[in-house]
Amino acid sequence: MKKDLNKLWVWVLMACVAVEVEAAGRHLSTAPIKWFDPDNRSIAQPKVIKRNLIWDMVDHSFVYPMTKKLDLGRSARRVGNILNIAPSRQADNINVLDEVPNSSWYTNRHFLVRMDAVALAKGPGHAHPDTSGSWEIISGKFEGQAPEFTIRDAKEDVYFLKFDPKDYEELATTAEVVSTKILYAAGYHVPQNSVVFFRAEWLTIGPEAEVVDDEGRRRSMTDADLQNVLSSIEKQANGDIRCLASKRLTGIPLGVFDFHSRRKDDPNDRVKHQHRRELRGLRAISSWINDVDRRAANTLNMFVTDEQGRQYIKHYLIDMDATLGSRSVRPHTPKSGNEYFVDFRYIVPSVLGLGLYRKAWEDAKPIHFPSIGYLESDVFSPRRWVTNYPNPAFQRCTNRDGYWGAKIAMAFSDADLAAIVKTGHLSDKKAEERLIRLLIARRDKVGDYWFRRINPLDRFWIDRRGLHFEDLAIVGNLATEAETRYFYQFLSRDGKAQGAVRQLDTSGHIPIPRDLPDGQYYGIEIRTVRSGWADKYVRVYFFVWNVGLYQIVRVDRQE
């Protein structure tokens, strides 16, 4: 039996290696680059998926970790990774440039096409209910520390209103607005969220609004109920009430999506979610904004009808009020982002340590501003950062996935972040400045960690002078030109070396020999040498149409 198991492991590892060999010889083509995934074909309306929040926590804390251990294929690949004889499984939905095509999941924005300060501040759109008439309460959650209203304005638009808990004014509303704008610019589909100020007298009670009494029975909401709820909400000095307004998404809600598997009743859902680059790479972006509650419960599938009449599922990230330093109704604890709620990696050392085993995050930093909550950049580690519950896609994040997410984070300049943070309407200027500094520091840590693991050359373009690129580490001020050298070598179409290794001169581009035959594919392998950085190559393949006319057809990054 043991001998048979050994054979099985060897067979699985050989299969992993075979995938790498096949990938290395992948067909090169001058066909247009795939920048759109046609997953918007019309489908019949699928059923609503309801997710029990308690089961969601149990599933990700206990069931998923156990099934992961029993996955022989993944375990074998993991052993192969450690022994350096099998590659990590890469994302399934990337194009030949190692980028993510636009789809019902994702739209390329700020990294590929820079957004100005106005567009960054606008995000997916402003969520400002119409003030020409009353705001009719049609439903809500009126109990607990942070009540929520669902209102309909005079234009018949529906909004969800969320409020900050007492003692932590501006905390959750700022976090949700700022993170919404960041995630939108990063490329994700998110709701329109804005900080809004209104007067209590604008609210009216609709006939369908109900509350739950002390005995758990539902009854119609009364004005006394409304006044009781409003009394728990802190008011501004001028009597205004601050809230987050979230405009209801267009379409029919179908429930959540998981970060693993596929939705079987959606023919457009062809890629297992744990193998989608935009979900894997979200780990790097989420670590930056401390989006620790990024799980199925905080996603939403919408059945939409587009301008061409096509009906399909569009996938959204929602509920960003547990990001940055906010835990929705209170600040995060120091543990947030450093350990899972149930983290078997640390339980045994903590028990056996008898109190002597201390973790870096246990020396809590002070909360300087209640409106920011608990957010720090000193202990923060992009390598160690985790969500509250294991996220299957995040755990599949490879170096290439992490690099993709990190370069999106690094695309936000200091000025970009200042423009976004301003939309959070923090009343204390010093709190606003501190939040900007923390986002900058955490962004740079994310970039530094992932850029050191992958050769961070990007934004390639080619002309008659040769191949040009940007070194994102230098662009992001994570490295200097003085400490950097580039070496390159030409390759045949199948990746075999042609000619000597050369060091790039000060021209800033790699010249292409003018005697290369027309109608052939070639590659250029570039290595970036910096002390303390991984020695990884990036290969750029191109086609020669004629002298001086070239076309980039593929980019390969060494994992």
XYZ file of C-alpha atoms in Angstrom:
559
model
C 0.000 0.000 0.000
C 2.800 2.402 0.948
C 4.583 1.606 -2.318
C 1.412 2.376 -4.290
C 1.018 5.713 -2.502
C 4.614 6.622 -3.327
C 3.916 5.869 -6.995
C 0.832 8.067 -6.838
C 2.815 11.011 -5.452
C 5.496 10.596 -8.133
C 2.833 10.454 -10.870
C 1.129 13.621 -9.618
C 4.448 15.487 -9.395
C 5.379 14.414 -12.930
C 2.018 15.681 -14.144
C 2.763 19.054 -12.542
C 6.130 19.225 -14.330
C 4.486 18.283 -17.634
C 2.154 21.272 -17.305
C 5.175 23.557 -16.981
C 6.853 22.089 -20.075
C 3.668 22.461 -22.074
C 3.279 26.057 -20.886
C 6.873 26.872 -21.851
C 6.156 25.845 -25.430
C 2.817 27.599 -25.709
C 1.866 28.796 -29.170
C 2.842 32.354 -30.071
C 0.465 34.370 -32.211
C 0.037 37.841 -33.659
C -3.713 37.610 -33.060
C -5.222 40.504 -31.069
C -4.546 40.342 -27.333
C -7.548 39.098 -25.356
C -8.699 42.082 -23.317
C -12.312 40.994 -22.921
C -13.706 37.734 -21.601
C -17.105 37.172 -23.276
C -18.841 36.017 -20.102
C -21.785 38.342 -20.747
C -23.778 36.020 -22.979
C -27.487 35.963 -22.168
C -28.585 33.219 -19.796
C -31.820 32.233 -18.098
C -32.264 33.838 -14.697
C -30.576 31.579 -12.112
C -31.958 30.895 -8.662
C -31.097 32.939 -5.587
C -28.327 31.478 -3.422
C -28.920 32.099 0.266
C -25.946 31.769 2.570
C -26.213 31.194 6.307
C -23.674 33.546 7.883
C -22.916 31.153 10.741
C -22.299 28.299 8.310
C -20.119 30.597 6.213
C -17.841 31.119 9.225
C -17.811 27.417 10.145
C -17.207 26.379 6.543
C -14.174 28.618 6.101
C -12.733 28.064 9.585
C -13.064 24.272 9.783
C -14.536 22.507 6.729
C -12.454 24.210 4.045
C -9.090 23.730 5.883
C -9.879 20.014 6.304
C -10.860 19.461 2.659
C -7.723 21.327 1.605
C -5.579 18.844 3.530
C -7.376 15.955 1.804
C -6.794 17.391 -1.689
C -4.027 15.046 -2.920
C -3.423 16.998 -6.113
C -2.875 20.243 -4.260
C -0.783 18.558 -1.567
C 1.417 16.951 -4.215
C 1.884 20.248 -6.002
C 2.765 21.890 -2.693
C 5.470 19.262 -2.100
C 6.684 19.864 -5.642
C 6.855 23.610 -4.956
C 8.937 23.039 -1.837
C 11.296 20.666 -3.691
C 11.437 23.123 -6.611
C 10.459 20.431 -9.130
C 6.907 21.550 -9.890
C 5.512 25.016 -10.557
C 2.739 26.706 -8.632
C -0.580 26.483 -10.417
C -1.130 29.829 -12.067
C -4.427 31.614 -12.578
C -6.587 30.341 -15.427
C -8.002 33.631 -16.728
C -4.918 35.632 -17.715
C -4.038 36.734 -21.232
C -0.678 36.349 -22.988
C 0.581 39.554 -21.336
C -0.073 38.054 -17.872
C -2.946 40.502 -17.365
C -6.639 40.058 -16.527
C -9.152 40.685 -19.336
C -12.253 42.753 -18.601
C -15.253 40.652 -17.636
C -18.373 40.479 -15.499
C -15.949 40.214 -12.576
C -13.418 42.915 -13.311
C -12.627 46.010 -15.404
C -9.073 47.293 -15.879
C -8.859 50.870 -14.634
C -6.226 52.860 -12.770
C -3.131 50.766 -13.501
C -3.642 50.515 -17.260
C -5.494 53.808 -17.812
C -4.762 56.395 -15.142
C -7.736 58.106 -13.541
C -7.459 61.752 -12.520
C -8.310 63.068 -9.050
C -11.897 63.846 -10.028
C -12.511 60.329 -11.368
C -10.872 58.730 -8.324
C -13.041 60.776 -5.962
C -16.162 59.919 -7.946
C -15.475 56.183 -8.038
C -18.481 54.195 -9.307
C -20.651 57.293 -8.852
C -21.980 59.531 -6.108
C -24.741 58.121 -3.900
C -26.733 61.210 -2.944
C -30.472 60.672 -2.415
C -32.669 63.380 -3.902
C -33.475 66.122 -1.385
C -36.436 67.694 -3.189
C -38.824 65.511 -1.200
C -38.970 63.208 1.806
C -36.976 60.016 2.324
C -39.452 57.213 2.916
C -38.239 54.423 5.198
C -39.288 51.124 3.614
C -37.289 48.681 5.767
C -34.185 48.458 7.885
C -32.269 47.011 10.801
C -33.220 49.158 13.742
C -31.664 47.190 16.587
C -28.059 47.014 17.755
C -25.184 49.463 17.859
C -25.318 50.460 14.190
C -28.867 50.764 12.798
C -29.507 50.749 9.053
C -32.372 52.235 7.031
C -33.554 51.410 3.550
C -35.144 54.526 2.067
C -36.824 55.559 -1.172
C -36.305 59.143 -2.315
C -38.556 61.405 -4.382
C -37.073 60.001 -7.610
C -38.010 56.448 -6.552
C -34.339 55.518 -6.143
C -33.588 53.195 -3.228
C -30.648 53.721 -0.861
C -29.289 51.893 2.165
C -28.275 54.237 4.986
C -25.631 53.102 7.493
C -24.610 54.972 10.629
C -21.506 55.118 12.776
C -21.689 53.722 16.313
C -21.537 56.145 19.203
C -18.034 56.856 20.530
C -16.618 56.119 17.064
C -18.085 58.827 14.880
C -16.984 58.729 11.230
C -15.203 55.363 11.678
C -17.250 52.923 9.580
C -18.621 55.463 7.097
C -15.142 56.789 6.271
C -13.687 53.291 5.925
C -16.458 52.149 3.592
C -16.283 55.174 1.305
C -12.479 55.248 1.055
C -12.152 51.500 0.444
C -14.996 51.573 -2.086
C -13.159 54.211 -4.141
C -9.874 52.273 -3.942
C -11.444 48.963 -4.967
C -13.311 50.604 -7.834
C -10.160 52.239 -9.212
C -8.375 48.904 -8.757
C -10.914 47.396 -11.164
C -13.606 45.730 -9.058
C -17.369 46.110 -9.297
C -18.652 47.860 -6.165
C -21.779 49.827 -5.161
C -22.023 53.609 -5.221
C -21.209 54.687 -1.646
C -21.002 58.256 -0.328
C -20.941 60.095 2.994
C -24.187 62.067 3.236
C -25.566 64.572 5.757
C -29.331 64.933 6.237
C -31.977 66.266 8.627
C -34.150 63.980 10.732
C -37.306 65.698 9.503
C -36.620 64.459 5.966
C -37.505 60.921 7.063
C -41.018 59.530 6.792
C -42.237 56.049 7.646
C -43.527 53.948 4.758
C -46.423 51.499 5.170
C -44.131 48.468 4.742
C -41.581 49.525 7.399
C -41.594 47.115 10.346
C -39.730 46.674 13.616
C -39.279 43.699 15.933
C -40.716 44.143 19.420
C -39.258 42.840 22.679
C -41.019 39.505 22.215
C -39.601 38.974 18.725
C -42.811 39.813 16.873
C -42.871 42.059 13.827
C -45.161 45.087 13.765
C -45.512 48.328 11.837
C -42.968 50.994 12.643
C -44.229 54.055 14.526
C -42.872 57.567 14.906
C -41.872 56.687 18.471
C -39.760 53.818 17.095
C -38.075 56.177 14.649
C -37.304 58.744 17.337
C -35.889 55.999 19.536
C -33.535 54.889 16.755
C -32.486 58.455 15.933
C -31.691 59.114 19.595
C -28.955 56.472 19.399
C -27.262 58.229 16.475
C -24.802 61.049 17.127
C -25.756 64.352 15.499
C -23.537 67.086 14.120
C -23.286 70.442 15.903
C -25.753 71.941 13.415
C -28.248 69.110 13.913
C -27.382 67.228 10.715
C -27.040 63.453 10.793
C -24.060 61.813 9.100
C -24.484 58.477 7.346
C -23.212 56.338 4.532
C -25.625 56.227 1.586
C -25.315 53.181 -0.663
C -27.407 53.203 -3.827
C -29.197 49.953 -4.593
C -27.497 48.097 -7.410
C -29.277 47.729 -10.721
C -30.613 44.261 -11.433
C -31.960 41.296 -9.496
C -29.898 40.134 -6.489
C -29.006 36.432 -6.650
C -27.064 36.075 -3.419
C -23.348 35.636 -2.829
C -20.492 34.135 -4.809
C -17.889 31.862 -3.262
C -14.128 32.297 -3.514
C -13.868 28.712 -4.747
C -15.571 26.434 -7.291
C -18.004 27.686 -9.935
C -21.686 28.483 -10.071
C -23.138 25.454 -11.849
C -26.287 27.179 -13.108
C -24.300 29.948 -14.837
C -22.874 28.842 -18.225
C -20.713 31.993 -18.253
C -18.961 30.960 -15.035
C -16.249 28.835 -16.645
C -13.247 29.429 -14.349
C -13.093 28.100 -10.805
C -13.101 31.135 -8.564
C -9.958 30.143 -6.659
C -8.125 30.231 -9.999
C -9.254 33.710 -11.051
C -6.345 36.176 -11.025
C -8.515 39.107 -9.892
C -9.658 37.137 -6.815
C -6.230 35.725 -5.987
C -4.476 39.066 -6.505
C -7.127 40.754 -4.387
C -5.172 39.376 -1.438
C -2.409 41.961 -1.980
C -4.915 44.808 -2.353
C -6.984 43.636 0.628
C -3.894 43.449 2.823
C -3.148 47.065 1.908
C -6.580 48.358 2.997
C -6.931 45.738 5.757
C -10.059 44.207 4.218
C -10.085 41.354 6.727
C -13.731 40.348 6.222
C -13.444 39.630 2.501
C -15.469 36.422 2.223
C -18.561 35.123 0.443
C -20.930 36.872 2.856
C -19.621 40.235 1.624
C -20.144 39.619 -2.078
C -23.203 39.883 -4.288
C -24.246 38.469 -7.652
C -26.628 40.661 -9.642
C -28.633 39.464 -12.643
C -28.310 42.467 -14.942
C -29.555 43.558 -18.349
C -27.020 45.612 -20.317
C -27.570 48.228 -23.024
C -27.607 45.536 -25.717
C -30.326 43.605 -23.896
C -28.022 40.795 -22.752
C -28.882 39.258 -19.383
C -26.120 37.759 -17.273
C -24.610 37.732 -13.768
C -22.362 40.590 -12.654
C -20.198 40.052 -9.581
C -19.767 42.675 -6.851
C -17.703 43.207 -3.716
C -19.865 44.833 -1.034
C -19.749 45.884 2.630
C -16.407 47.636 3.016
C -17.190 48.974 6.504
C -14.813 46.422 8.077
C -11.724 47.768 6.295
C -8.870 50.067 7.303
C -9.156 50.529 11.088
C -12.889 49.817 11.299
C -14.629 46.662 12.429
C -17.996 48.162 11.510
C -19.329 48.836 15.016
C -15.956 49.313 16.711
C -12.256 49.549 15.823
C -10.332 46.485 14.733
C -8.350 44.615 17.351
C -4.572 44.160 16.940
C -5.250 40.535 15.972
C -7.188 41.589 12.852
C -5.112 40.884 9.766
C -2.512 38.931 11.725
C -4.429 35.750 12.552
C -7.601 33.952 11.566
C -10.354 33.964 14.177
C -9.527 30.272 14.663
C -5.886 29.887 13.696
C -4.419 26.431 14.251
C -0.963 27.722 13.287
C -0.695 29.607 16.575
C -2.922 27.695 18.995
C -0.341 25.013 19.839
C 2.644 27.399 20.271
C 0.484 29.672 22.419
C -0.656 26.803 24.658
C 2.762 25.176 24.961
C 4.429 28.541 25.476
C 2.584 29.004 28.785
C 2.342 32.725 28.161
C 5.991 33.117 27.149
C 5.274 32.898 23.409
C 4.456 36.382 22.189
C 3.484 37.498 18.722
C 4.621 40.716 17.094
C 1.113 42.149 16.966
C 0.406 41.609 20.676
C 2.196 44.842 21.548
C -0.804 46.939 20.548
C -0.359 50.408 19.116
C -2.435 53.265 20.543
C -5.580 54.455 18.762
C -4.748 58.068 17.942
C -8.104 58.928 16.380
C -11.395 57.085 17.066
C -12.505 58.113 13.566
C -9.689 55.998 12.078
C -9.778 53.127 14.545
C -6.968 50.587 14.835
C -4.742 50.730 11.767
C -0.964 50.611 11.815
C 1.929 50.159 9.410
C 4.822 49.136 11.678
C 3.853 45.533 12.485
C 1.864 45.073 9.260
C 3.371 42.306 7.125
C 2.017 41.595 3.608
C 3.443 38.075 3.886
C 1.743 37.298 7.185
C -1.511 39.220 6.629
C -4.693 37.106 6.597
C -8.445 37.605 6.562
C -10.655 36.725 9.540
C -11.467 33.389 7.910
C -9.402 31.414 5.371
C -10.145 32.628 1.845
C -9.590 29.880 -0.785
C -8.607 32.302 -3.552
C -6.231 34.235 -1.297
C -4.549 30.998 -0.233
C -3.949 30.159 -3.906
C -2.225 33.508 -4.493
C 1.111 32.911 -6.250
C 3.981 35.370 -6.567
C 2.658 36.404 -9.977
C -0.842 36.952 -8.586
C 0.543 38.940 -5.660
C 2.723 41.015 -7.979
C -0.328 41.814 -10.116
C -2.243 43.046 -7.061
C 0.760 44.942 -5.709
C 1.388 46.839 -8.940
C -2.234 47.986 -8.874
C -1.785 49.211 -5.293
C 1.453 50.988 -6.219
C -0.330 52.752 -9.099
C -2.049 54.967 -6.502
C 0.176 57.997 -5.955
C 0.272 59.924 -2.687
C -1.881 62.608 -4.316
C -4.340 59.953 -5.537
C -4.791 58.673 -1.997
C -5.250 62.184 -0.630
C -8.044 62.786 -3.158
C -9.774 59.543 -2.179
C -9.421 60.000 1.593
C -10.960 63.458 1.305
C -14.235 61.816 0.196
C -14.428 60.208 3.647
C -15.185 63.670 5.090
C -13.125 63.293 8.253
C -13.781 66.377 10.362
C -10.323 66.310 11.976
C -7.626 67.365 9.508
C -4.968 65.567 11.538
C -6.955 62.324 11.356
C -7.211 62.717 7.586
C -3.468 63.292 7.286
C -2.714 60.266 9.449
C -4.964 57.994 7.388
C -3.209 59.139 4.210
C 0.215 58.442 5.767
C -0.880 54.968 6.871
C -2.219 54.111 3.416
C 1.037 55.296 1.840
C 3.179 53.293 4.270
C 1.111 50.114 3.884
C 1.033 50.520 0.088
C 4.822 50.729 -0.025
C 5.162 47.648 2.170
C 2.878 45.707 -0.173
C 4.854 46.842 -3.209
C 8.219 46.124 -1.609
C 7.229 42.609 -0.531
C 5.779 41.416 -3.843
C 8.176 43.304 -6.142
C 11.117 41.588 -4.453
C 9.644 38.196 -5.390
C 8.975 38.907 -9.085
C 11.010 40.921 -11.569
C 8.968 44.170 -11.469
C 9.560 45.273 -15.067
C 6.291 46.229 -16.718
C 4.477 48.505 -19.188
C 6.478 47.117 -22.114
C 6.288 48.780 -25.497
C 8.285 48.293 -28.668
C 9.197 50.578 -31.557
C 11.904 50.878 -34.196
C 14.461 51.782 -31.507
C 13.815 48.608 -29.528
C 12.068 47.293 -26.421
C 11.175 49.763 -23.661
C 9.919 49.119 -20.139
C 9.302 50.661 -16.739
C 10.914 49.349 -13.578
C 7.982 49.641 -11.168
C 10.302 49.399 -8.157
C 12.117 52.550 -9.269
C 8.914 54.296 -10.357
C 7.483 53.565 -6.899
C 10.635 54.785 -5.098
C 11.254 51.323 -3.660
C 14.659 51.078 -5.364
C 17.131 53.426 -7.035
C 18.763 53.480 -10.444
C 22.171 53.552 -8.772
C 21.700 50.109 -7.211
C 20.117 48.551 -10.312
C 21.566 46.794 -13.346
C 19.738 45.070 -16.195
C 21.038 42.136 -18.229
C 19.339 40.797 -21.333
C 19.669 38.014 -23.864
C 17.811 37.263 -27.080
C 15.838 34.028 -27.352
C 14.404 31.893 -30.105
C 10.636 31.437 -30.222
C 10.929 28.289 -28.079
C 12.923 30.092 -25.372
C 16.427 28.934 -26.304
C 19.251 31.426 -25.791
C 20.647 33.169 -28.860
C 23.788 35.223 -28.513
C 25.585 36.537 -25.469
C 24.198 38.071 -22.294
C 24.528 41.853 -22.446
C 24.182 44.606 -19.888
C 21.738 47.359 -20.736
C 23.453 50.671 -21.368
C 22.178 54.095 -20.364
C 19.923 54.421 -23.427
C 17.017 52.996 -21.423
C 15.891 50.545 -24.104
C 17.029 47.237 -25.556
C 18.015 47.677 -29.227
C 16.742 45.035 -31.631
C 19.225 43.833 -34.292
C 18.175 45.064 -37.719
C 19.242 41.832 -39.397
C 16.543 39.670 -37.775
C 14.608 37.847 -40.531
C 11.064 39.040 -41.195
C 8.105 36.860 -40.263
C 9.755 35.259 -37.224
C 9.165 35.244 -33.460
C 11.915 36.114 -30.999
C 12.174 36.705 -27.281
C 14.202 38.862 -24.927
C 14.993 37.635 -21.431
C 15.690 40.431 -18.947
C 17.092 40.033 -15.456
C 17.193 42.825 -12.903
C 20.090 42.718 -10.458
C 19.660 44.422 -7.082
C 21.035 43.371 -3.730
C 18.349 41.662 -1.642
C 15.949 41.177 -4.572
C 15.089 37.860 -6.225
C 17.034 37.020 -9.389
C 14.033 36.337 -11.632
C 13.644 36.825 -15.353
C 10.874 38.336 -17.404
C 10.647 37.254 -21.042
C 9.070 39.388 -23.734
C 8.310 37.687 -27.049
C 7.799 39.697 -30.225
C 7.128 39.208 -33.921
C 9.190 40.829 -36.689
C 6.952 42.158 -39.451
C 9.857 43.917 -41.115
C 12.825 46.061 -40.098
C 11.681 48.528 -37.450
C 8.146 47.118 -37.221
C 7.650 44.740 -34.305
C 4.741 43.431 -32.247
C 4.821 42.197 -28.637
C 2.941 38.896 -28.478
C 3.667 37.507 -25.031
C 5.115 38.281 -21.584
C 6.296 35.456 -19.300
C 7.307 36.035 -15.691
C 9.418 33.618 -13.703
C 7.513 32.565 -10.599
